[in-house]
CSV table of C-alpha atoms in Angstrom, one decimal:
chain,number,residue,atom,x,y,z
A,130,VAL,CA,-0.1,0.2,0.2
A,131,ALA,CA,2.5,2.3,0.5
A,132,GLU,CA,4.5,1.8,-2.8
A,133,ALA,CA,1.1,2.5,-4.5
A,134,PHE,CA,0.9,6.1,-2.1
A,135,LYS,CA,4.4,6.6,-3.3
A,136,VAL,CA,4.0,5.7,-7.0
A,137,LEU,CA,1.1,8.9,-6.8
A,138,GLU,CA,2.9,10.8,-5.1
A,139,GLU,CA,5.7,10.9,-7.4
A,140,MET,CA,3.3,11.0,-10.6
A,141,GLU,CA,1.7,14.1,-8.8
A,142,ARG,CA,5.3,15.9,-7.9
A,143,GLN,CA,6.3,15.0,-11.9
A,144,GLY,CA,3.3,16.6,-12.8
A,145,MET,CA,1.4,13.9,-14.7
A,146,THR,CA,-1.7,12.8,-14.6
A,147,GLY,CA,-2.7,9.0,-14.0
A,148,ASP,CA,-5.4,7.5,-15.5
A,149,VAL,CA,-8.4,5.4,-14.4
A,150,VAL,CA,-6.3,2.1,-14.8
A,151,THR,CA,-3.4,3.9,-12.5
A,152,TYR,CA,-6.0,4.3,-10.1
A,153,ASN,CA,-7.4,1.3,-10.2
A,154,THR,CA,-4.0,-0.6,-9.7
A,155,ALA,CA,-3.1,1.6,-6.8
A,156,MET,CA,-6.7,0.7,-5.0
A,157,ASP,CA,-6.7,-2.7,-6.0
A,158,ALA,CA,-3.1,-2.8,-3.9
A,159,CYS,CA,-5.0,-1.3,-0.9
A,160,ALA,CA,-7.9,-3.8,-1.6
A,161,GLU,CA,-5.7,-6.5,-1.6
A,162,ALA,CA,-4.4,-4.7,1.8
A,163,GLY,CA,-8.2,-4.6,3.4
A,164,ASP,CA,-7.1,-0.7,4.1
A,165,VAL,CA,-10.5,0.8,3.6
A,166,ALA,CA,-9.4,3.7,4.4
A,167,ALA,CA,-6.1,4.2,1.7
A,168,ALA,CA,-8.5,3.2,-0.9
A,169,MET,CA,-10.8,5.6,-0.4
A,170,LYS,CA,-7.8,8.4,-0.3
A,171,VAL,CA,-7.0,7.3,-3.4
A,172,LEU,CA,-10.5,7.4,-4.9
A,173,GLY,CA,-11.0,10.6,-3.5
A,174,GLY,CA,-7.4,11.4,-5.2
A,175,MET,CA,-8.9,10.5,-8.7
A,176,ARG,CA,-12.1,12.1,-8.6
A,177,ARG,CA,-9.7,15.6,-7.5
A,178,GLN,CA,-7.9,15.0,-10.6
A,179,GLY,CA,-11.3,14.6,-12.3
A,180,ILE,CA,-10.7,10.9,-13.5
A,181,ALA,CA,-13.8,9.0,-13.9
A,182,GLY,CA,-14.3,5.6,-12.0
A,183,ASN,CA,-15.6,2.6,-14.0
A,184,VAL,CA,-17.1,-0.4,-12.9
A,185,VAL,CA,-13.6,-2.1,-12.0
A,186,THR,CA,-12.9,0.9,-9.5
A,187,LEU,CA,-16.0,0.8,-7.4
A,188,ASN,CA,-15.9,-3.6,-7.7
A,189,THR,CA,-12.1,-3.0,-6.2
A,190,VAL,CA,-12.9,-0.4,-3.4
A,191,MET,CA,-15.8,-3.0,-2.3
A,192,LYS,CA,-13.4,-5.6,-2.1
A,193,ALA,CA,-11.3,-3.7,0.0
A,194,CYS,CA,-14.9,-2.9,2.2
A,195,ALA,CA,-15.6,-7.0,2.1
A,196,LYS,CA,-12.2,-7.9,3.1
A,197,ALA,CA,-12.1,-5.7,6.2
A,198,GLY,CA,-15.8,-6.5,7.0
A,199,LYS,CA,-17.1,-3.0,6.4
A,200,VAL,CA,-21.2,-4.2,5.0
A,201,LEU,CA,-22.4,-0.7,5.2
A,202,GLU,CA,-19.5,0.6,3.6
A,203,ALA,CA,-19.3,-1.9,0.5
A,204,LEU,CA,-23.5,-1.2,-0.1
A,205,LYS,CA,-23.1,2.3,0.0
A,206,VAL,CA,-20.7,1.4,-2.8
A,207,LEU,CA,-23.4,-0.2,-4.9
A,208,GLU,CA,-25.8,2.5,-4.1
A,209,GLU,CA,-23.3,4.9,-5.6
A,210,MET,CA,-22.7,3.1,-9.0
A,211,GLY,CA,-26.3,3.3,-8.9
A,212,ARG,CA,-26.6,6.7,-8.7
A,213,LYS,CA,-23.7,7.2,-11.4
A,214,GLY,CA,-25.7,4.9,-14.1
A,215,ILE,CA,-22.0,2.9,-13.8
A,216,ALA,CA,-23.8,-0.7,-14.7
A,217,GLY,CA,-22.3,-3.2,-12.0
A,218,ASP,CA,-21.5,-6.7,-13.0
A,219,VAL,CA,-21.2,-10.1,-11.4
A,220,VAL,CA,-18.2,-9.1,-9.4
A,221,THR,CA,-20.2,-6.4,-8.6
A,222,TYR,CA,-22.9,-8.5,-6.7
A,223,ASN,CA,-20.6,-11.2,-5.8
A,224,THR,CA,-18.2,-8.8,-3.9
A,225,ALA,CA,-21.4,-6.8,-1.7
A,226,MET,CA,-22.7,-10.7,-1.5
A,227,ASN,CA,-19.5,-11.2,0.4
A,228,ALA,CA,-19.2,-8.7,2.7
A,229,CYS,CA,-22.8,-9.2,3.4
A,230,ALA,CA,-22.1,-13.1,3.8
A,231,LYS,CA,-19.3,-12.3,6.0
A,232,ALA,CA,-21.2,-10.2,8.7
A,233,GLY,CA,-23.9,-12.9,8.5
A,234,LYS,CA,-26.1,-10.9,7.7
A,235,VAL,CA,-28.5,-12.8,5.9
A,236,GLU,CA,-31.0,-10.3,4.7
A,237,GLU,CA,-29.2,-8.3,2.6
A,238,VAL,CA,-27.1,-11.1,1.3
A,239,MET,CA,-30.9,-12.0,-0.5
A,240,LYS,CA,-31.5,-8.3,-0.8
A,241,VAL,CA,-28.6,-8.0,-3.2
A,242,LEU,CA,-29.4,-11.3,-4.7
A,243,GLU,CA,-33.2,-9.5,-5.7
A,244,GLU,CA,-30.9,-6.5,-6.9
A,245,MET,CA,-28.8,-8.1,-9.1
A,246,GLU,CA,-31.7,-10.1,-10.9
A,247,ARG,CA,-33.6,-6.5,-10.9
A,248,GLN,CA,-31.1,-5.3,-12.9
A,249,GLY,CA,-30.6,-8.2,-15.6
A,250,VAL,CA,-27.1,-9.4,-14.5
A,251,ALA,CA,-27.2,-13.1,-14.5
A,252,GLY,CA,-25.2,-14.9,-11.6
A,253,ASN,CA,-23.1,-17.6,-11.5
A,254,VAL,CA,-22.7,-20.5,-9.5
A,255,VAL,CA,-20.5,-18.8,-7.0
A,256,THR,CA,-23.1,-16.4,-6.5
A,257,TYR,CA,-25.9,-19.0,-5.8
A,258,ASN,CA,-23.2,-20.9,-3.2
A,259,MET,CA,-23.2,-17.8,-1.5
A,260,ALA,CA,-26.3,-17.2,-0.7
A,261,ILE,CA,-26.9,-21.5,-0.2
A,262,ASP,CA,-24.4,-21.1,2.4
A,263,ILE,CA,-25.6,-18.3,4.3
A,264,CYS,CA,-29.3,-19.0,4.6
A,265,ALA,CA,-28.1,-22.9,5.7
A,266,LYS,CA,-25.7,-21.2,8.3
A,267,ALA,CA,-29.0,-19.4,9.8
A,268,GLY,CA,-31.0,-22.2,9.7
A,269,LYS,CA,-33.6,-21.1,7.0
A,270,VAL,CA,-33.6,-24.6,5.3
A,271,ALA,CA,-36.7,-23.1,2.7
A,272,GLU,CA,-34.8,-20.3,1.4
A,273,ALA,CA,-31.5,-22.6,0.7
A,274,MET,CA,-34.3,-25.0,-0.9
A,275,GLN,CA,-35.6,-22.1,-2.7
A,276,VAL,CA,-32.2,-20.6,-4.5
A,277,LEU,CA,-31.4,-24.1,-5.0
A,278,GLU,CA,-34.7,-24.5,-7.3
A,279,GLU,CA,-34.0,-20.9,-8.7
A,280,MET,CA,-30.5,-22.3,-10.0
A,281,GLU,CA,-32.0,-24.9,-11.6
A,282,ARG,CA,-34.7,-23.1,-13.3
A,283,LYS,CA,-32.2,-20.6,-15.0
A,284,GLY,CA,-30.0,-23.3,-15.9
A,285,ILE,CA,-27.0,-22.6,-13.5
A,286,ALA,CA,-25.1,-26.0,-13.0
A,287,GLY,CA,-25.0,-26.2,-9.4
A,288,SER,CA,-21.8,-27.9,-8.0
A,289,VAL,CA,-20.7,-30.2,-5.5
A,290,VAL,CA,-20.3,-27.4,-2.9
A,291,THR,CA,-24.2,-26.1,-3.6
A,292,TYR,CA,-25.7,-29.9,-2.7
A,293,SER,CA,-24.1,-30.7,-0.2
A,294,THR,CA,-24.7,-27.4,1.8
A,295,VAL,CA,-28.2,-27.7,0.7
A,296,MET,CA,-27.8,-31.2,2.2
A,297,ASN,CA,-25.7,-30.0,5.2
A,298,ALA,CA,-28.7,-27.5,5.8
A,299,CYS,CA,-31.6,-30.0,5.6
A,300,ALA,CA,-29.5,-32.8,8.2
A,301,LYS,CA,-29.4,-30.2,10.4
A,302,ALA,CA,-33.0,-29.7,10.5
A,303,GLY,CA,-33.9,-33.2,10.7
A,304,LYS,CA,-35.1,-32.8,7.4
A,305,VAL,CA,-33.7,-36.5,6.2
A,306,ASP,CA,-36.6,-37.3,3.0
A,307,GLU,CA,-35.1,-34.0,1.9
A,308,VAL,CA,-31.6,-34.4,2.6
A,309,MET,CA,-32.2,-37.8,-0.3
A,310,GLU,CA,-34.4,-35.9,-2.4
A,311,VAL,CA,-31.5,-33.4,-3.0
A,312,LEU,CA,-28.7,-36.0,-3.4
A,313,GLU,CA,-30.8,-38.5,-5.9
A,314,GLU,CA,-31.3,-34.8,-7.9
A,315,MET,CA,-27.7,-33.9,-7.8
A,316,GLU,CA,-26.6,-37.2,-9.1
A,317,ARG,CA,-29.8,-36.7,-11.9
A,318,GLN,CA,-27.6,-33.9,-12.8
A,319,GLY,CA,-24.8,-35.8,-13.0
A,320,ILE,CA,-22.8,-34.7,-10.3
A,321,VAL,CA,-20.7,-36.7,-8.3
A,322,GLY,CA,-20.3,-36.3,-5.1
A,323,ASP,CA,-17.7,-36.5,-2.0
A,324,VAL,CA,-16.7,-37.7,1.0
A,325,VAL,CA,-18.6,-34.8,2.2
A,326,THR,CA,-21.5,-35.1,0.6
A,327,TYR,CA,-22.1,-39.0,1.7
A,328,THR,CA,-20.9,-38.3,5.4
A,329,THR,CA,-23.8,-36.0,5.8
A,330,ALA,CA,-26.4,-37.8,3.8
A,331,MET,CA,-25.7,-40.7,6.2
A,332,ASN,CA,-25.2,-38.6,9.5
A,333,ALA,CA,-29.0,-37.7,8.5
A,334,CYS,CA,-30.2,-41.6,8.6
A,335,ALA,CA,-28.1,-41.9,11.7
A,336,GLN,CA,-30.4,-38.9,13.4
A,337,VAL,CA,-33.3,-40.9,12.4
A,338,GLY,CA,-32.3,-44.4,13.4
A,339,ASN,CA,-32.1,-45.6,9.7
A,340,VAL,CA,-28.9,-47.8,9.8
A,341,ALA,CA,-29.8,-49.5,6.6
A,342,LYS,CA,-29.7,-46.3,4.8
A,343,ALA,CA,-26.5,-44.9,6.4
A,344,MET,CA,-24.6,-49.2,5.5
A,345,GLN,CA,-26.0,-48.0,2.0
A,346,LEU,CA,-24.7,-44.9,1.2
A,347,LEU,CA,-21.0,-46.6,3.1
A,348,GLU,CA,-21.8,-49.1,0.1
A,349,GLU,CA,-22.0,-46.8,-2.7
A,350,MET,CA,-19.3,-44.6,-1.7
A,351,GLY,CA,-17.1,-47.6,-2.0
A,352,ARG,CA,-18.7,-48.8,-5.2
A,353,LYS,CA,-18.3,-45.1,-6.8
A,354,GLY,CA,-14.5,-45.3,-5.4
A,355,ILE,CA,-15.1,-42.4,-3.1
A,356,ALA,CA,-13.0,-43.2,0.2
A,357,GLY,CA,-14.7,-42.6,3.4
A,358,ASN,CA,-12.6,-40.8,6.5
A,359,VAL,CA,-13.1,-41.1,10.0
A,360,ARG,CA,-16.0,-39.1,9.8
A,361,THR,CA,-17.6,-40.9,8.2
A,362,TYR,CA,-17.3,-44.5,10.1
A,363,ASN,CA,-17.9,-42.7,13.3
A,364,THR,CA,-21.0,-41.6,11.9
A,365,VAL,CA,-22.4,-44.8,10.8
A,366,MET,CA,-20.9,-46.5,13.6
A,367,ASN,CA,-23.1,-44.1,15.6
A,368,ALA,CA,-26.0,-45.1,13.7
A,369,CYS,CA,-25.5,-48.5,14.8
A,370,ALA,CA,-24.6,-47.9,18.1
A,371,LYS,CA,-27.7,-46.1,18.6
A,372,ALA,CA,-30.1,-49.1,17.0
A,373,GLY,CA,-28.1,-51.4,19.6
A,374,ASN,CA,-26.1,-53.1,16.6
A,375,VAL,CA,-22.7,-53.7,18.3
A,376,ALA,CA,-22.2,-56.2,16.2
A,377,GLU,CA,-22.1,-54.4,13.1
A,378,ALA,CA,-20.0,-51.4,14.7
A,379,LEU,CA,-17.4,-53.4,15.6
A,380,LYS,CA,-17.1,-55.2,12.0
A,381,LEU,CA,-17.3,-51.1,10.7
A,382,LEU,CA,-14.0,-50.6,13.3
A,383,GLU,CA,-11.9,-53.9,11.3
A,384,GLU,CA,-13.3,-52.2,8.3
A,385,MET,CA,-11.6,-48.6,9.3
A,386,ALA,CA,-8.4,-50.5,10.7
A,387,ARG,CA,-8.1,-53.2,6.9
A,388,LYS,CA,-8.3,-49.4,5.3
A,389,GLY,CA,-5.7,-47.8,7.5
A,390,ILE,CA,-8.2,-45.2,8.4
A,391,ALA,CA,-7.3,-43.9,12.4
A,392,GLY,CA,-9.8,-43.7,15.1
A,393,ASN,CA,-10.5,-41.2,17.1
A,394,VAL,CA,-11.6,-40.5,20.5
A,395,VAL,CA,-14.9,-40.5,19.4
A,396,THR,CA,-14.8,-43.9,17.5
A,397,TYR,CA,-13.5,-45.8,19.9
A,398,SER,CA,-16.3,-44.5,22.5
A,399,THR,CA,-19.1,-45.3,19.9
A,400,ALA,CA,-18.0,-49.1,19.5
C-alpha cells in the first residue's frame, strides 16, 4: 500500500496525471491489504483529478470493504454505482454479497441477490453458493432450497459444494427425506458427490436411526471409489450403536483398520 501511494505522489510531483488504470491499480493494492481508508483516499484523489471511475474502480473499493468486513460501506458503494449510472457486473454483486455474508447478514445477502436480478445481471454458481451457504448457516432451510430451485430453473449448474451445503442445512434441521431428495437430484444432474456429501447424508440417517440406509450409502461410496474418512465411519457406527447393533459397529471398526483409517476418541467411545 505504501508503495502504491509513493508512485501516485511521485507522479503528481512530476506533473503527470494518472488514468483510471493507474488509480485502479493503486486501489487494488489497498484492497488486497484490506485497507479501506487507503482505498477511499485513492478514490478521493482520482475524483480531484477529474478522472471518471468505471466498474473496476468501484468493484475494487467494494473488495476492500468486504475484506475489512465493512458491510455498510460496501452497500454504499453499490448505491453510488447506481446513482452514477455505472452498471455493475457479476463481480460487483458477488463482492457485495460476500461482504454481507461474512458479517452474517442474511437479509442483506438476499436483497443484493434480488437487486442483481432486477438489474438483469446473471449470477453464477459462486453467487448462488453464497446465498445458499448464508441461508444454511442461519438455519433457513426453505430459503436454501428455494435458491437451489432458482438456480436449476435458470440453468445454472450447481457444484458438489452447492448440493452438499443444502444437504447439510436439511440434515441439521432433521429433514432426512429432503437430504435424500437433494442427493438424488444431484445425481440426476450428473454431479458426483464427495466424502462430505455422503457423510452428510449418512449423518441424517443416523439422526433418525436408519442404519440400513446409512450402510447402503457407505457401500455406494465404495462402489463409486469415494474414500471414507474417520468422520464417515464414526457417523455410521453411531447409527449402529443407537440401534443396538454392536456387532455391525465392530465390523466397521475392523474395516477402518483394514483401510488404514485411524480412529479417534469418538470412534472408540462409539464402538
